[in-house]
PDB file of C-alpha atoms in Angstrom:
ATOM      1  CA  UNK Y1032     -59.115  80.428 -72.109  1.00  0.00           C
ATOM      2  CA  UNK Y1033     -59.703  78.302 -69.023  1.00  0.00           C
ATOM      3  CA  UNK Y1034     -61.978  75.258 -69.099  1.00  0.00           C
ATOM      4  CA  UNK Y1035     -64.755  74.308 -66.703  1.00  0.00           C
ATOM      5  CA  UNK Y1036     -64.261  70.623 -65.898  1.00  0.00           C
ATOM      6  CA  UNK Y1037     -67.090  68.801 -64.169  1.00  0.00           C
ATOM      7  CA  UNK Y1038     -65.872  65.708 -62.329  1.00  0.00           C
ATOM      8  CA  UNK Y1039     -68.151  63.327 -60.525  1.00  0.00           C
ATOM      9  CA  UNK Y1040     -68.311  59.806 -59.197  1.00  0.00           C
ATOM     10  CA  UNK Y1041     -71.375  57.956 -60.423  1.00  0.00           C
ATOM     11  CA  UNK Y1042     -73.050  54.591 -60.611  1.00  0.00           C
ATOM     12  CA  UNK Y1043     -73.582  53.079 -64.036  1.00  0.00           C
ATOM     13  CA  UNK Y1044     -77.195  54.266 -64.003  1.00  0.00           C
ATOM     14  CA  UNK Y1045     -76.220  57.842 -63.146  1.00  0.00           C
ATOM     15  CA  UNK Y1046     -76.762  58.059 -59.367  1.00  0.00           C
ATOM     16  CA  UNK Y1047     -74.458  60.659 -57.831  1.00  0.00           C
ATOM     17  CA  UNK Y1048     -75.936  61.073 -54.349  1.00  0.00           C
ATOM     18  CA  UNK Y1049     -73.556  58.833 -52.338  1.00  0.00           C
ATOM     19  CA  UNK Y1050     -70.394  57.861 -54.238  1.00  0.00           C
ATOM     20  CA  UNK Y1051     -69.222  55.589 -51.419  1.00  0.00           C
ATOM     21  CA  UNK Y1052     -71.854  53.123 -52.647  1.00  0.00           C
ATOM     22  CA  UNK Y1053     -70.286  52.766 -56.107  1.00  0.00           C
ATOM     23  CA  UNK Y1054     -66.738  51.601 -55.506  1.00  0.00           C
ATOM     24  CA  UNK Y1055     -65.213  48.421 -54.048  1.00  0.00           C
ATOM     25  CA  UNK Y1056     -63.970  48.488 -50.464  1.00  0.00           C
ATOM     26  CA  UNK Y1057     -66.137  51.488 -49.549  1.00  0.00           C
ATOM     27  CA  UNK Y1058     -68.632  51.389 -46.723  1.00  0.00           C
ATOM     28  CA  UNK Y1059     -71.753  53.499 -47.367  1.00  0.00           C
ATOM     29  CA  UNK Y1060     -72.422  54.007 -43.652  1.00  0.00           C
ATOM     30  CA  UNK Y1061     -69.004  55.463 -42.869  1.00  0.00           C
ATOM     31  CA  UNK Y1062     -68.433  59.207 -43.405  1.00  0.00           C
ATOM     32  CA  UNK Y1063     -65.493  59.022 -45.793  1.00  0.00           C
ATOM     33  CA  UNK Y1064     -64.755  59.309 -49.488  1.00  0.00           C
ATOM     34  CA  UNK Y1065     -65.025  56.203 -51.674  1.00  0.00           C
ATOM     35  CA  UNK Y1066     -62.094  53.816 -51.909  1.00  0.00           C
ATOM     36  CA  UNK Y1067     -60.074  54.310 -55.088  1.00  0.00           C
ATOM     37  CA  UNK Y1068     -57.818  51.812 -56.760  1.00  0.00           C
ATOM     38  CA  UNK Y1069     -54.364  52.984 -57.884  1.00  0.00           C
ATOM     39  CA  UNK Y1070     -55.427  53.851 -61.429  1.00  0.00           C
ATOM     40  CA  UNK Y1071     -58.345  55.957 -60.182  1.00  0.00           C
ATOM     41  CA  UNK Y1072     -56.055  57.747 -57.743  1.00  0.00           C
ATOM     42  CA  UNK Y1073     -53.610  58.527 -60.561  1.00  0.00           C
ATOM     43  CA  UNK Y1074     -56.408  59.816 -62.821  1.00  0.00           C
ATOM     44  CA  UNK Y1075     -57.778  62.017 -60.067  1.00  0.00           C
ATOM     45  CA  UNK Y1076     -54.287  63.377 -59.317  1.00  0.00           C
ATOM     46  CA  UNK Y1077     -53.865  64.204 -63.024  1.00  0.00           C
ATOM     47  CA  UNK Y1078     -57.272  65.925 -63.085  1.00  0.00           C
ATOM     48  CA  UNK Y1079     -56.738  68.095 -60.013  1.00  0.00           C
ATOM     49  CA  UNK Y1080     -53.161  68.866 -61.059  1.00  0.00           C
ATOM     50  CA  UNK Y1081     -54.582  71.000 -63.898  1.00  0.00           C
ATOM     51  CA  UNK Y1082     -57.030  72.902 -61.679  1.00  0.00           C
ATOM     52  CA  UNK Y1083     -56.302  76.066 -59.718  1.00  0.00           C
ATOM     53  CA  UNK Y1084     -59.897  76.992 -58.906  1.00  0.00           C
ATOM     54  CA  UNK Y1085     -63.046  75.148 -57.889  1.00  0.00           C
ATOM     55  CA  UNK Y1086     -66.712  76.093 -58.080  1.00  0.00           C
ATOM     56  CA  UNK Y1087     -68.808  74.683 -55.249  1.00  0.00           C
ATOM     57  CA  UNK Y1088     -72.470  74.881 -54.368  1.00  0.00           C
ATOM     58  CA  UNK Y1089     -73.356  76.095 -50.904  1.00  0.00           C
ATOM     59  CA  UNK Y1090     -74.477  72.756 -49.464  1.00  0.00           C
ATOM     60  CA  UNK Y1091     -71.328  70.998 -50.672  1.00  0.00           C
ATOM     61  CA  UNK Y1092     -69.202  73.816 -49.257  1.00  0.00           C
ATOM     62  CA  UNK Y1093     -70.878  73.553 -45.849  1.00  0.00           C
ATOM     63  CA  UNK Y1094     -70.443  69.749 -45.746  1.00  0.00           C
ATOM     64  CA  UNK Y1095     -66.919  69.679 -47.142  1.00  0.00           C
ATOM     65  CA  UNK Y1096     -65.628  72.536 -44.973  1.00  0.00           C
ATOM     66  CA  UNK Y1097     -66.389  70.311 -41.975  1.00  0.00           C
ATOM     67  CA  UNK Y1098     -64.805  67.156 -43.412  1.00  0.00           C
ATOM     68  CA  UNK Y1099     -61.813  67.931 -45.640  1.00  0.00           C
ATOM     69  CA  UNK Y1100     -59.692  70.146 -43.346  1.00  0.00           C
ATOM     70  CA  UNK Y1101     -58.989  67.129 -41.100  1.00  0.00           C
ATOM     71  CA  UNK Y1102     -58.999  64.441 -43.792  1.00  0.00           C
ATOM     72  CA  UNK Y1103     -55.890  62.520 -44.739  1.00  0.00           C
ATOM     73  CA  UNK Y1104     -57.430  61.230 -47.985  1.00  0.00           C
ATOM     74  CA  UNK Y1105     -54.703  62.207 -50.464  1.00  0.00           C
ATOM     75  CA  UNK Y1106     -54.147  63.763 -52.889  1.00  0.00           C
ATOM     76  CA  UNK Y1107     -57.641  65.302 -52.822  1.00  0.00           C
ATOM     77  CA  UNK Y1108     -57.448  66.623 -49.251  1.00  0.00           C
ATOM     78  CA  UNK Y1109     -54.370  68.762 -49.934  1.00  0.00           C
ATOM     79  CA  UNK Y1110     -55.865  69.930 -53.208  1.00  0.00           C
ATOM     80  CA  UNK Y1111     -59.315  70.920 -51.956  1.00  0.00           C
ATOM     81  CA  UNK Y1112     -57.979  72.486 -48.766  1.00  0.00           C
ATOM     82  CA  UNK Y1113     -55.552  74.723 -50.648  1.00  0.00           C
ATOM     83  CA  UNK Y1114     -57.252  75.486 -53.980  1.00  0.00           C
ATOM     84  CA  UNK Y1115     -59.136  78.745 -54.528  1.00  0.00           C
ATOM     85  CA  UNK Y1116     -62.827  77.964 -53.929  1.00  0.00           C
ATOM     86  CA  UNK Y1117     -65.697  80.012 -55.373  1.00  0.00           C
ATOM     87  CA  UNK Y1118     -68.928  79.181 -53.570  1.00  0.00           C
ATOM     88  CA  UNK Y1119     -72.090  79.985 -55.497  1.00  0.00           C
ATOM     89  CA  UNK Y1120     -74.463  81.259 -52.820  1.00  0.00           C
ATOM     90  CA  UNK Y1121     -76.777  84.107 -51.966  1.00  0.00           C
ATOM     91  CA  UNK Y1122     -75.737  84.201 -48.298  1.00  0.00           C
ATOM     92  CA  UNK Y1123     -72.415  84.925 -46.572  1.00  0.00           C
ATOM     93  CA  UNK Y1124     -70.237  81.934 -45.768  1.00  0.00           C
ATOM     94  CA  UNK Y1125     -70.431  80.879 -42.123  1.00  0.00           C
ATOM     95  CA  UNK Y1126     -67.439  78.508 -42.153  1.00  0.00           C
ATOM     96  CA  UNK Y1127     -63.862  79.585 -42.793  1.00  0.00           C
ATOM     97  CA  UNK Y1128     -62.061  77.182 -45.116  1.00  0.00           C
ATOM     98  CA  UNK Y1129     -58.846  78.116 -46.853  1.00  0.00           C
ATOM     99  CA  UNK Y1130     -59.247  80.546 -49.695  1.00  0.00           C
ATOM    100  CA  UNK Y1131     -63.025  80.287 -50.119  1.00  0.00           C
ATOM    101  CA  UNK Y1132     -65.039  83.179 -51.470  1.00  0.00           C
ATOM    102  CA  UNK Y1133     -68.796  83.569 -51.819  1.00  0.00           C
ATOM    103  CA  UNK Y1134     -69.882  84.563 -55.331  1.00  0.00           C
ATOM    104  CA  UNK Y1135     -73.362  85.733 -56.230  1.00  0.00           C
ATOM    105  CA  UNK Y1136     -75.236  86.513 -59.382  1.00  0.00           C
ATOM    106  CA  UNK Y1137     -76.249  84.623 -62.496  1.00  0.00           C
ATOM    107  CA  UNK Y1138     -74.148  81.480 -62.856  1.00  0.00           C
ATOM    108  CA  UNK Y1139     -73.364  82.388 -66.479  1.00  0.00           C
ATOM    109  CA  UNK Y1140     -71.789  85.677 -65.359  1.00  0.00           C
ATOM    110  CA  UNK Y1141     -69.825  83.955 -62.583  1.00  0.00           C
ATOM    111  CA  UNK Y1142     -68.409  81.316 -64.935  1.00  0.00           C
ATOM    112  CA  UNK Y1143     -67.628  83.768 -67.751  1.00  0.00           C
ATOM    113  CA  UNK Y1144     -65.779  86.011 -65.282  1.00  0.00           C
ATOM    114  CA  UNK Y1145     -63.693  83.110 -63.947  1.00  0.00           C
ATOM    115  CA  UNK Y1146     -62.935  81.787 -67.435  1.00  0.00           C
ATOM    116  CA  UNK Y1147     -61.713  85.224 -68.550  1.00  0.00           C
ATOM    117  CA  UNK Y1148     -59.078  85.285 -65.804  1.00  0.00           C
ATOM    118  CA  UNK Y1149     -55.663  83.697 -66.328  1.00  0.00           C
ATOM    119  CA  UNK Y1150     -55.054  80.307 -64.782  1.00  0.00           C
ATOM    120  CA  UNK Y1151     -55.664  76.587 -64.988  1.00  0.00           C
ATOM    121  CA  UNK Y1152     -58.859  74.626 -65.269  1.00  0.00           C
ATOM    122  CA  UNK Y1153     -61.854  75.398 -63.062  1.00  0.00           C
ATOM    123  CA  UNK Y1154     -63.123  72.259 -61.366  1.00  0.00           C
ATOM    124  CA  UNK Y1155     -66.651  71.410 -60.333  1.00  0.00           C
ATOM    125  CA  UNK Y1156     -66.638  68.661 -57.696  1.00  0.00           C
ATOM    126  CA  UNK Y1157     -69.742  67.334 -55.976  1.00  0.00           C
ATOM    127  CA  UNK Y1158     -72.312  70.146 -55.959  1.00  0.00           C
ATOM    128  CA  UNK Y1159     -75.009  68.258 -57.863  1.00  0.00           C
ATOM    129  CA  UNK Y1160     -77.495  71.137 -58.201  1.00  0.00           C
ATOM    130  CA  UNK Y1161     -74.746  73.504 -59.359  1.00  0.00           C
ATOM    131  CA  UNK Y1162     -73.419  70.889 -61.798  1.00  0.00           C
ATOM    132  CA  UNK Y1163     -76.918  70.412 -63.209  1.00  0.00           C
ATOM    133  CA  UNK Y1164     -77.301  74.185 -63.649  1.00  0.00           C
ATOM    134  CA  UNK Y1165     -73.930  74.462 -65.382  1.00  0.00           C
ATOM    135  CA  UNK Y1166     -74.766  71.597 -67.742  1.00  0.00           C
ATOM    136  CA  UNK Y1167     -78.183  73.045 -68.500  1.00  0.00           C
ATOM    137  CA  UNK Y1168     -76.656  76.452 -69.295  1.00  0.00           C
ATOM    138  CA  UNK Y1169     -73.981  74.934 -71.565  1.00  0.00           C
ATOM    139  CA  UNK Y1170     -71.160  76.154 -69.314  1.00  0.00           C
ATOM    140  CA  UNK Y1171     -69.251  72.864 -68.925  1.00  0.00           C
ATOM    141  CA  UNK Y1172     -66.336  72.343 -71.314  1.00  0.00           C
ATOM    142  CA  UNK Y1173     -65.274  68.880 -70.172  1.00  0.00           C
ATOM    143  CA  UNK Y1174     -67.021  66.095 -68.297  1.00  0.00           C
ATOM    144  CA  UNK Y1175     -65.016  63.496 -66.373  1.00  0.00           C
ATOM    145  CA  UNK Y1176     -66.995  60.615 -64.923  1.00  0.00           C
ATOM    146  CA  UNK Y1177     -65.678  57.853 -62.690  1.00  0.00           C
ATOM    147  CA  UNK Y1178     -68.364  55.229 -63.297  1.00  0.00           C
ATOM    148  CA  UNK Y1179     -68.495  52.600 -60.562  1.00  0.00           C
ATOM    149  CA  UNK Y1180     -69.524  49.022 -61.380  1.00  0.00           C
ATOM    150  CA  UNK Y1181     -72.964  49.164 -59.748  1.00  0.00           C
ATOM    151  CA  UNK Y1182     -76.587  49.976 -60.470  1.00  0.00           C
ATOM    152  CA  UNK Y1183     -78.028  52.145 -57.710  1.00  0.00           C
ATOM    153  CA  UNK Y1184     -81.752  52.913 -57.489  1.00  0.00           C
ATOM    154  CA  UNK Y1185     -81.144  55.478 -54.722  1.00  0.00           C
ATOM    155  CA  UNK Y1186     -80.410  59.176 -55.022  1.00  0.00           C
ATOM    156  CA  UNK Y1187     -80.335  62.023 -57.487  1.00  0.00           C
ATOM    157  CA  UNK Y1188     -79.104  61.683 -61.050  1.00  0.00           C
ATOM    158  CA  UNK Y1189     -76.652  64.148 -62.561  1.00  0.00           C
ATOM    159  CA  UNK Y1190     -78.511  64.266 -65.862  1.00  0.00           C
ATOM    160  CA  UNK Y1191     -82.100  64.361 -64.603  1.00  0.00           C
ATOM    161  CA  UNK Y1192     -82.450  68.022 -65.663  1.00  0.00           C
ATOM    162  CA  UNK Y1193     -81.157  67.632 -69.225  1.00  0.00           C
ATOM    163  CA  UNK Y1194     -83.897  68.892 -71.523  1.00  0.00           C
ATOM    164  CA  UNK Y1195     -82.311  68.588 -74.959  1.00  0.00           C
ATOM    165  CA  UNK Y1196     -80.247  65.965 -76.743  1.00  0.00           C
ATOM    166  CA  UNK Y1197     -76.542  66.821 -76.390  1.00  0.00           C
ATOM    167  CA  UNK Y1198     -73.796  65.135 -78.372  1.00  0.00           C
ATOM    168  CA  UNK Y1199     -70.508  64.685 -76.532  1.00  0.00           C
ATOM    169  CA  UNK Y1200     -67.061  64.006 -77.938  1.00  0.00           C
ATOM    170  CA  UNK Y1201     -65.379  61.059 -76.230  1.00  0.00           C
ATOM    171  CA  UNK Y1202     -61.750  61.982 -75.530  1.00  0.00           C
ATOM    172  CA  UNK Y1203     -60.560  59.137 -73.305  1.00  0.00           C
ATOM    173  CA  UNK Y1204     -61.668  55.885 -71.670  1.00  0.00           C
ATOM    174  CA  UNK Y1205     -59.705  54.162 -68.929  1.00  0.00           C
ATOM    175  CA  UNK Y1206     -60.775  51.006 -67.133  1.00  0.00           C
ATOM    176  CA  UNK Y1207     -59.399  50.359 -63.668  1.00  0.00           C
ATOM    177  CA  UNK Y1208     -58.581  47.169 -61.739  1.00  0.00           C
ATOM    178  CA  UNK Y1209     -61.621  47.698 -59.482  1.00  0.00           C
ATOM    179  CA  UNK Y1210     -64.020  47.680 -62.443  1.00  0.00           C
ATOM    180  CA  UNK Y1211     -64.486  51.439 -62.660  1.00  0.00           C
ATOM    181  CA  UNK Y1212     -64.530  53.131 -66.060  1.00  0.00           C
ATOM    182  CA  UNK Y1213     -63.160  56.685 -66.206  1.00  0.00           C
ATOM    183  CA  UNK Y1214     -64.719  58.613 -69.082  1.00  0.00           C
ATOM    184  CA  UNK Y1215     -63.573  61.979 -70.388  1.00  0.00           C
ATOM    185  CA  UNK Y1216     -65.907  63.881 -72.718  1.00  0.00           C
ATOM    186  CA  UNK Y1217     -65.595  67.245 -74.393  1.00  0.00           C
ATOM    187  CA  UNK Y1218     -68.832  69.207 -74.564  1.00  0.00           C
ATOM    188  CA  UNK Y1219     -69.047  71.149 -77.828  1.00  0.00           C
TER     189      UNK Y1219
END
């Protein structure tokens, strides 16, 4: 069965609002993705290489459908522009972007339907509110966090909606030359 893999860029204290703030050589005022060192780029390429579908929230879809089609930030631009995208929304999509499809209904039903289909991993990128809902509903199988070497008092936290103690199984830790720690957890 396919896995739902939540991947996010975060500060050490869990801020996920503006990932450009968390990584060296990134400028928070410039509309671009954060700067990755070579190890981070390799880890991200490995991650997206196993995914053939992505779940996005509506706001992330609207923002990303304006940015990524003209981006040269590789390998993510080619991936996100070409991967099958399922946008969790109650309204029709207004932007055309590759193979994007609006999906409606309870998130549990959407995820169970996608997991029952053949294919690779299902990625969740960005989409903070959707990611929080998936975590809360116990629908995430794997959590991959690129933790930047900063404390950031600004913005939403990925885990601010967690109501119960959850034990995670650490599968892998990789430190990068820029001071980032890439953590991979399995969620039982």
